[in-house]
PDB file of C-alpha atoms in Angstrom:
ATOM      1  CA  ASP A   1      -0.358  -0.340  -0.120  1.00 56.00           C
ATOM      2  CA  THR A   2       1.478   4.092  -1.362  1.00 62.00           C
ATOM      3  CA  GLU A   3      -1.242   6.017  -0.386  1.00 90.00           C
ATOM      4  CA  VAL A   4      -0.668   9.004   1.686  1.00 95.00           C
ATOM      5  CA  THR A   5      -3.765  10.685   2.269  1.00 96.00           C
ATOM      6  CA  GLN A   6      -4.616  14.459   2.824  1.00 97.00           C
ATOM      7  CA  THR A   7      -8.002  16.635   4.138  1.00 97.00           C
ATOM      8  CA  PRO A   8      -9.454  18.056   2.914  1.00 97.00           C
ATOM      9  CA  LYS A   9      -9.380  17.688  -0.646  1.00 96.00           C
ATOM     10  CA  HIS A  10     -10.566  21.713  -1.314  1.00 97.00           C
ATOM     11  CA  LEU A  11     -10.149  24.802   0.866  1.00 97.00           C
ATOM     12  CA  VAL A  12     -11.239  28.312   0.605  1.00 96.00           C
ATOM     13  CA  MET A  13     -10.751  30.461   3.148  1.00 93.00           C
ATOM     14  CA  GLY A  14     -10.344  34.008   3.676  1.00 91.00           C
ATOM     15  CA  MET A  15      -7.290  36.777   4.662  1.00 90.00           C
ATOM     16  CA  THR A  16      -8.006  36.268   8.529  1.00 89.00           C
ATOM     17  CA  ASN A  17      -9.101  32.938   9.092  1.00 90.00           C
ATOM     18  CA  LYS A  18      -6.941  30.151  10.414  1.00 95.00           C
ATOM     19  CA  LYS A  19      -7.545  25.982   8.827  1.00 96.00           C
ATOM     20  CA  SER A  20      -4.833  23.621   9.101  1.00 97.00           C
ATOM     21  CA  LEU A  21      -4.547  20.672   6.183  1.00 98.00           C
ATOM     22  CA  LYS A  22      -3.744  16.876   7.540  1.00 98.00           C
ATOM     23  CA  CYS A  23      -1.648  14.402   5.996  1.00 98.00           C
ATOM     24  CA  GLU A  24      -1.243  10.574   6.817  1.00 97.00           C
ATOM     25  CA  GLN A  25       0.526   8.033   5.547  1.00 96.00           C
ATOM     26  CA  HIS A  26       0.426   4.187   6.949  1.00 89.00           C
ATOM     27  CA  MET A  27       3.657   2.827   5.498  1.00 91.00           C
ATOM     28  CA  GLY A  28       6.373   3.185   8.180  1.00 91.00           C
ATOM     29  CA  HIS A  29       7.254   6.086   6.465  1.00 92.00           C
ATOM     30  CA  ARG A  30      10.242   8.015   8.642  1.00 90.00           C
ATOM     31  CA  ALA A  31      10.456  11.062   6.359  1.00 90.00           C
ATOM     32  CA  MET A  32       7.635  13.579   5.522  1.00 93.00           C
ATOM     33  CA  TYR A  33       7.308  16.768   3.417  1.00 94.00           C
ATOM     34  CA  TRP A  34       4.947  19.912   2.187  1.00 96.00           C
ATOM     35  CA  TYR A  35       5.435  20.709  -1.138  1.00 96.00           C
ATOM     36  CA  LYS A  36       3.223  23.849  -2.532  1.00 97.00           C
ATOM     37  CA  GLN A  37       2.841  23.584  -6.127  1.00 97.00           C
ATOM     38  CA  LYS A  38       1.251  27.159  -8.323  1.00 97.00           C
ATOM     39  CA  ALA A  39      -0.278  26.327 -11.678  1.00 93.00           C
ATOM     40  CA  LYS A  40       2.388  25.574 -14.691  1.00 90.00           C
ATOM     41  CA  LYS A  41       5.062  24.332 -11.964  1.00 95.00           C
ATOM     42  CA  PRO A  42       6.868  21.921 -10.295  1.00 97.00           C
ATOM     43  CA  PRO A  43       6.175  21.694  -7.107  1.00 96.00           C
ATOM     44  CA  GLU A  44       8.349  23.922  -4.168  1.00 95.00           C
ATOM     45  CA  LEU A  45       9.699  22.219  -0.631  1.00 93.00           C
ATOM     46  CA  MET A  46       9.012  23.860   2.159  1.00 96.00           C
ATOM     47  CA  PHE A  47       8.991  21.501   4.770  1.00 94.00           C
ATOM     48  CA  VAL A  48      10.528  18.729   6.093  1.00 91.00           C
ATOM     49  CA  TYR A  49      10.597  16.170   8.853  1.00 92.00           C
ATOM     50  CA  SER A  50      12.894  13.610   9.152  1.00 89.00           C
ATOM     51  CA  TYR A  51      12.100  11.125  12.592  1.00 90.00           C
ATOM     52  CA  GLU A  52       9.484  13.521  14.154  1.00 92.00           C
ATOM     53  CA  LYS A  53      11.415  16.416  13.070  1.00 92.00           C
ATOM     54  CA  LEU A  54      11.463  18.964  11.453  1.00 93.00           C
ATOM     55  CA  SER A  55      15.337  18.509   9.302  1.00 88.00           C
ATOM     56  CA  ILE A  56      14.554  21.795   6.386  1.00 88.00           C
ATOM     57  CA  ASN A  57      12.453  24.508   6.588  1.00 92.00           C
ATOM     58  CA  GLU A  58      12.515  26.494   3.101  1.00 92.00           C
ATOM     59  CA  SER A  59      12.563  30.074   4.724  1.00 92.00           C
ATOM     60  CA  VAL A  60       8.875  29.577   4.654  1.00 96.00           C
ATOM     61  CA  PRO A  61       7.164  32.488   5.829  1.00 96.00           C
ATOM     62  CA  SER A  62       5.654  32.265   9.506  1.00 95.00           C
ATOM     63  CA  ARG A  63       2.662  32.013   8.765  1.00 96.00           C
ATOM     64  CA  PHE A  64       2.272  28.916   7.431  1.00 97.00           C
ATOM     65  CA  SER A  65       3.056  25.926  10.850  1.00 97.00           C
ATOM     66  CA  PRO A  66       3.826  22.816  10.901  1.00 98.00           C
ATOM     67  CA  GLU A  67       3.431  20.432  13.086  1.00 97.00           C
ATOM     68  CA  CYS A  68       4.559  16.363  12.767  1.00 96.00           C
ATOM     69  CA  PRO A  69       2.284  14.760  16.037  1.00 94.00           C
ATOM     70  CA  ASN A  70       3.542  11.512  15.363  1.00 92.00           C
ATOM     71  CA  SER A  71       5.156   8.680  12.198  1.00 89.00           C
ATOM     72  CA  SER A  72       1.731   8.786  11.378  1.00 94.00           C
ATOM     73  CA  LEU A  73       0.423  12.182  10.554  1.00 97.00           C
ATOM     74  CA  LEU A  74       1.478  15.662   9.579  1.00 97.00           C
ATOM     75  CA  ASN A  75      -0.152  19.358   9.803  1.00 98.00           C
ATOM     76  CA  LEU A  76      -0.486  22.101   7.910  1.00 98.00           C
ATOM     77  CA  HIS A  77      -1.436  25.102  10.080  1.00 98.00           C
ATOM     78  CA  LEU A  78      -2.393  27.729   8.299  1.00 97.00           C
ATOM     79  CA  HIS A  79      -2.930  31.899   9.760  1.00 95.00           C
ATOM     80  CA  ALA A  80      -3.656  35.023   8.420  1.00 93.00           C
ATOM     81  CA  LEU A  81      -2.760  33.728   4.243  1.00 94.00           C
ATOM     82  CA  GLN A  82      -1.880  36.440   1.671  1.00 95.00           C
ATOM     83  CA  PRO A  83      -4.354  35.345  -1.991  1.00 96.00           C
ATOM     84  CA  GLU A  84      -1.313  34.750  -3.720  1.00 96.00           C
ATOM     85  CA  ASP A  85      -0.628  31.815  -1.420  1.00 97.00           C
ATOM     86  CA  SER A  86      -3.080  29.921  -2.589  1.00 97.00           C
ATOM     87  CA  ALA A  87      -1.861  27.044  -4.364  1.00 97.00           C
ATOM     88  CA  LEU A  88      -2.130  22.804  -4.324  1.00 97.00           C
ATOM     89  CA  TYR A  89      -0.785  21.593  -1.173  1.00 98.00           C
ATOM     90  CA  LEU A  90       0.833  18.211  -1.283  1.00 97.00           C
ATOM     91  CA  CYS A  91       2.389  16.117   1.235  1.00 97.00           C
ATOM     92  CA  ALA A  92       4.866  13.289   0.819  1.00 94.00           C
ATOM     93  CA  SER A  93       6.295  10.392   2.532  1.00 93.00           C
ATOM     94  CA  SER A  94       9.496   8.427   2.360  1.00 91.00           C
ATOM     95  CA  GLN A  95      11.524   6.092   4.150  1.00 88.00           C
ATOM     96  CA  GLY A  96      13.885   6.741   7.109  1.00 72.00           C
ATOM     97  CA  GLY A  97      16.917   8.517   4.868  1.00 63.00           C
ATOM     98  CA  THR A  98      17.446  10.401   2.063  1.00 57.00           C
ATOM     99  CA  THR A  99      17.662   7.928  -0.844  1.00 65.00           C
ATOM    100  CA  TYR A 100      14.569   6.786  -1.174  1.00 80.00           C
ATOM    101  CA  GLU A 101      11.517   8.081  -3.681  1.00 87.00           C
ATOM    102  CA  GLN A 102       8.940   9.887  -1.705  1.00 91.00           C
ATOM    103  CA  TYR A 103       4.938   9.393  -2.430  1.00 93.00           C
ATOM    104  CA  PHE A 104       2.494  11.968  -2.529  1.00 94.00           C
ATOM    105  CA  GLY A 105      -0.739  12.463  -1.785  1.00 95.00           C
ATOM    106  CA  PRO A 106      -3.526  13.673  -3.898  1.00 94.00           C
ATOM    107  CA  GLY A 107      -3.067  17.788  -2.404  1.00 96.00           C
ATOM    108  CA  THR A 108      -5.224  19.833  -1.049  1.00 97.00           C
ATOM    109  CA  ARG A 109      -6.690  22.386  -3.093  1.00 97.00           C
ATOM    110  CA  LEU A 110      -6.252  26.173  -1.304  1.00 97.00           C
ATOM    111  CA  THR A 111      -7.652  29.339  -2.545  1.00 97.00           C
ATOM    112  CA  VAL A 112      -7.301  32.479  -0.184  1.00 96.00           C
ATOM    113  CA  THR A 113     -10.029  35.219  -0.664  1.00 94.00           C
TER     114      THR A 113
ATOM    115  CA  ALA B   1      24.707  23.850  -8.888  1.00 79.00           C
ATOM    116  CA  GLN B   2      21.937  21.923  -9.251  1.00 88.00           C
ATOM    117  CA  LYS B   3      19.446  21.755 -11.678  1.00 94.00           C
ATOM    118  CA  VAL B   4      17.423  20.135 -14.060  1.00 97.00           C
ATOM    119  CA  THR B   5      16.049  20.666 -17.823  1.00 98.00           C
ATOM    120  CA  GLN B   6      12.438  19.740 -19.435  1.00 98.00           C
ATOM    121  CA  ALA B   7      13.169  21.497 -22.760  1.00 95.00           C
ATOM    122  CA  GLN B   8       9.763  20.920 -24.058  1.00 97.00           C
ATOM    123  CA  THR B   9       7.525  22.438 -22.192  1.00 97.00           C
ATOM    124  CA  GLU B  10       4.306  20.594 -24.058  1.00 97.00           C
ATOM    125  CA  ILE B  11       3.939  17.280 -26.160  1.00 98.00           C
ATOM    126  CA  SER B  12       1.369  16.561 -28.544  1.00 98.00           C
ATOM    127  CA  VAL B  13       0.639  13.038 -29.867  1.00 98.00           C
ATOM    128  CA  VAL B  14      -1.410  10.568 -31.124  1.00 98.00           C
ATOM    129  CA  GLU B  15      -2.550   7.027 -29.346  1.00 97.00           C
ATOM    130  CA  LYS B  16      -0.479   4.474 -30.640  1.00 97.00           C
ATOM    131  CA  GLU B  17       2.587   6.861 -31.004  1.00 98.00           C
ATOM    132  CA  ASP B  18       6.357   6.480 -29.729  1.00 98.00           C
ATOM    133  CA  VAL B  19       6.830   9.422 -27.624  1.00 98.00           C
ATOM    134  CA  THR B  20      10.420  10.374 -25.986  1.00 98.00           C
ATOM    135  CA  LEU B  21      10.890  13.013 -23.020  1.00 98.00           C
ATOM    136  CA  ASP B  22      14.179  14.657 -22.251  1.00 98.00           C
ATOM    137  CA  CYS B  23      15.511  14.984 -18.980  1.00 98.00           C
ATOM    138  CA  VAL B  24      19.019  16.986 -18.487  1.00 98.00           C
ATOM    139  CA  TYR B  25      20.608  17.132 -15.086  1.00 97.00           C
ATOM    140  CA  GLU B  26      23.136  19.185 -13.837  1.00 95.00           C
ATOM    141  CA  THR B  27      24.961  18.335 -11.181  1.00 91.00           C
ATOM    142  CA  ARG B  28      29.268  18.015  -9.706  1.00 89.00           C
ATOM    143  CA  ASP B  29      28.512  14.704  -7.228  1.00 87.00           C
ATOM    144  CA  THR B  30      29.883  11.521  -8.502  1.00 86.00           C
ATOM    145  CA  THR B  31      26.411  10.170  -6.526  1.00 87.00           C
ATOM    146  CA  TYR B  32      23.106  10.680  -7.233  1.00 90.00           C
ATOM    147  CA  TYR B  33      19.318   9.413  -6.828  1.00 91.00           C
ATOM    148  CA  LEU B  34      17.262  10.396 -10.906  1.00 94.00           C
ATOM    149  CA  PHE B  35      13.230  10.443 -10.288  1.00 95.00           C
ATOM    150  CA  TRP B  36      10.289  10.635 -12.948  1.00 97.00           C
ATOM    151  CA  TYR B  37       6.836  11.005 -11.480  1.00 97.00           C
ATOM    152  CA  LYS B  38       4.199  11.831 -13.135  1.00 97.00           C
ATOM    153  CA  GLN B  39       1.117  14.096 -12.485  1.00 97.00           C
ATOM    154  CA  PRO B  40      -2.003  13.624 -13.807  1.00 94.00           C
ATOM    155  CA  PRO B  41      -4.904  16.615 -14.232  1.00 91.00           C
ATOM    156  CA  SER B  42      -6.348  15.071 -10.703  1.00 88.00           C
ATOM    157  CA  GLY B  43      -3.370  16.055  -9.441  1.00 89.00           C
ATOM    158  CA  GLU B  44      -1.208  14.047  -6.836  1.00 91.00           C
ATOM    159  CA  LEU B  45       2.218  12.747  -8.644  1.00 94.00           C
ATOM    160  CA  VAL B  46       2.852   9.204  -8.890  1.00 95.00           C
ATOM    161  CA  PHE B  47       6.254   8.329  -8.536  1.00 94.00           C
ATOM    162  CA  LEU B  48       7.639   6.274 -12.218  1.00 96.00           C
ATOM    163  CA  ILE B  49      10.850   5.227 -11.483  1.00 94.00           C
ATOM    164  CA  ARG B  50      14.496   5.622  -9.271  1.00 92.00           C
ATOM    165  CA  ARG B  51      17.849   5.369 -10.499  1.00 92.00           C
ATOM    166  CA  ASN B  52      21.439   5.651  -8.652  1.00 90.00           C
ATOM    167  CA  SER B  53      24.569   7.068 -10.130  1.00 91.00           C
ATOM    168  CA  PHE B  54      25.787   3.702 -10.464  1.00 90.00           C
ATOM    169  CA  ASP B  55      23.123   2.302 -12.355  1.00 88.00           C
ATOM    170  CA  GLU B  56      23.226   2.898 -16.198  1.00 85.00           C
ATOM    171  CA  GLN B  57      21.531  -0.130 -17.377  1.00 85.00           C
ATOM    172  CA  ASN B  58      18.297   1.298 -19.310  1.00 88.00           C
ATOM    173  CA  GLU B  59      15.008   0.074 -17.717  1.00 89.00           C
ATOM    174  CA  ILE B  60      11.992  -1.201 -19.124  1.00 91.00           C
ATOM    175  CA  SER B  61       8.188  -1.576 -17.276  1.00 91.00           C
ATOM    176  CA  GLY B  62       5.419  -1.940 -20.028  1.00 95.00           C
ATOM    177  CA  ARG B  63       4.693   0.644 -21.909  1.00 96.00           C
ATOM    178  CA  TYR B  64       7.581   2.507 -20.319  1.00 96.00           C
ATOM    179  CA  SER B  65      11.256   2.510 -20.846  1.00 96.00           C
ATOM    180  CA  TRP B  66      13.798   4.902 -19.732  1.00 96.00           C
ATOM    181  CA  ASN B  67      17.634   5.311 -20.852  1.00 96.00           C
ATOM    182  CA  PHE B  68      20.415   6.691 -18.822  1.00 95.00           C
ATOM    183  CA  GLN B  69      23.320   8.312 -19.536  1.00 94.00           C
ATOM    184  CA  LYS B  70      25.953   9.571 -17.463  1.00 93.00           C
ATOM    185  CA  SER B  71      28.306  10.391 -20.147  1.00 93.00           C
ATOM    186  CA  THR B  72      24.794  13.291 -21.472  1.00 95.00           C
ATOM    187  CA  SER B  73      24.034  13.753 -18.250  1.00 96.00           C
ATOM    188  CA  SER B  74      20.871  12.696 -19.340  1.00 97.00           C
ATOM    189  CA  PHE B  75      17.615  10.269 -17.948  1.00 97.00           C
ATOM    190  CA  ASN B  76      15.342   9.726 -20.456  1.00 97.00           C
ATOM    191  CA  PHE B  77      11.810   8.154 -20.513  1.00 97.00           C
ATOM    192  CA  THR B  78       9.939   7.226 -23.401  1.00 97.00           C
ATOM    193  CA  ILE B  79       6.000   5.407 -24.088  1.00 98.00           C
ATOM    194  CA  THR B  80       5.295   3.236 -26.379  1.00 97.00           C
ATOM    195  CA  ALA B  81       2.411   3.031 -28.331  1.00 97.00           C
ATOM    196  CA  SER B  82       0.862   6.093 -26.403  1.00 97.00           C
ATOM    197  CA  GLN B  83      -2.521   6.308 -24.911  1.00 97.00           C
ATOM    198  CA  VAL B  84      -4.565   8.780 -23.944  1.00 97.00           C
ATOM    199  CA  VAL B  85      -4.816   7.958 -19.810  1.00 96.00           C
ATOM    200  CA  ASP B  86      -0.695   8.689 -20.676  1.00 97.00           C
ATOM    201  CA  SER B  87      -1.359  12.203 -20.782  1.00 97.00           C
ATOM    202  CA  ALA B  88      -0.274  14.533 -17.792  1.00 97.00           C
ATOM    203  CA  VAL B  89       2.405  16.463 -17.161  1.00 98.00           C
ATOM    204  CA  TYR B  90       5.665  14.692 -16.418  1.00 98.00           C
ATOM    205  CA  PHE B  91       8.505  15.709 -14.118  1.00 98.00           C
ATOM    206  CA  CYS B  92      12.300  14.379 -13.964  1.00 98.00           C
ATOM    207  CA  ALA B  93      13.362  15.288 -10.917  1.00 96.00           C
ATOM    208  CA  LEU B  94      17.336  15.082  -9.085  1.00 94.00           C
ATOM    209  CA  ARG B  95      18.395  14.063  -5.481  1.00 90.00           C
ATOM    210  CA  LEU B  96      22.023  13.890  -3.464  1.00 80.00           C
ATOM    211  CA  ILE B  97      22.681  11.462  -1.943  1.00 72.00           C
ATOM    212  CA  TYR B  98      24.321  13.696   1.163  1.00 68.00           C
ATOM    213  CA  ASN B  99      21.469  15.659   0.504  1.00 60.00           C
ATOM    214  CA  GLN B 100      20.746  17.454   4.088  1.00 54.00           C
ATOM    215  CA  GLY B 101      16.593  15.867   4.176  1.00 57.00           C
ATOM    216  CA  GLY B 102      16.281  14.689   0.626  1.00 67.00           C
ATOM    217  CA  LYS B 103      15.420  18.084  -1.496  1.00 81.00           C
ATOM    218  CA  LEU B 104      13.524  17.264  -4.777  1.00 89.00           C
ATOM    219  CA  ILE B 105      14.857  19.276  -7.723  1.00 92.00           C
ATOM    220  CA  PHE B 106      12.183  19.440  -9.841  1.00 96.00           C
ATOM    221  CA  GLY B 107      12.741  19.904 -13.857  1.00 97.00           C
ATOM    222  CA  GLN B 108       9.783  22.045 -15.221  1.00 98.00           C
ATOM    223  CA  GLY B 109       7.062  19.283 -16.152  1.00 98.00           C
ATOM    224  CA  THR B 110       6.734  17.680 -20.096  1.00 98.00           C
ATOM    225  CA  GLU B 111       3.054  18.391 -20.657  1.00 98.00           C
ATOM    226  CA  LEU B 112       1.585  15.467 -22.184  1.00 98.00           C
ATOM    227  CA  SER B 113      -1.082  15.267 -24.920  1.00 97.00           C
ATOM    228  CA  VAL B 114      -2.748  11.737 -26.176  1.00 97.00           C
ATOM    229  CA  LYS B 115      -5.107  12.560 -28.412  1.00 97.00           C
ATOM    230  CA  PRO B 116      -7.562   9.540 -29.090  1.00 96.00           C
TER     231      PRO B 116
END
């Protein structure tokens, strides 16, 4: 089973709202990732968690706050977003270590109004 | 600096044609991994293949085949007898073995349209 699930599929939020994106995997993977993807562009890495510790933050604005409650779950808390943050947010996971392929979820399509 | 170039932005073929998607990469490292992902209109990136820098054997999986040539820093992907379901954006990506955190360096993607 190579499934990564993400909820919600679609999210519309105002600039003053607080919302969260959720990602879950049950493959025993120990690395989890958040990516942002704008239309017609490749995914851009935002955060990496390795063994439940934040290992990479690609200089993401503080209005995005990641959380890894356990090895199967990854959240992305959103607060005071801007319209330019509208994008597809993809979660991925991989086995521990940096050499393994990443498996992606279906993404959350976020619209900030 | 590391970079992946997919020079073909869009390709359109008719069903049953063969099509090759080009990928050229740049890195000074001698150990690295290369990947291909497929992104259909639904949005999910689907892993297709991983190849490490020490393994230059070509690979075939059904209608898909991959040609890895270190001498030209290329990792091309061929779909034989294309089908409408192959329509998607295809990304080539590079990861350095010792790169902290496993960051994937993506090319800009090639949008493949297969018409019936």
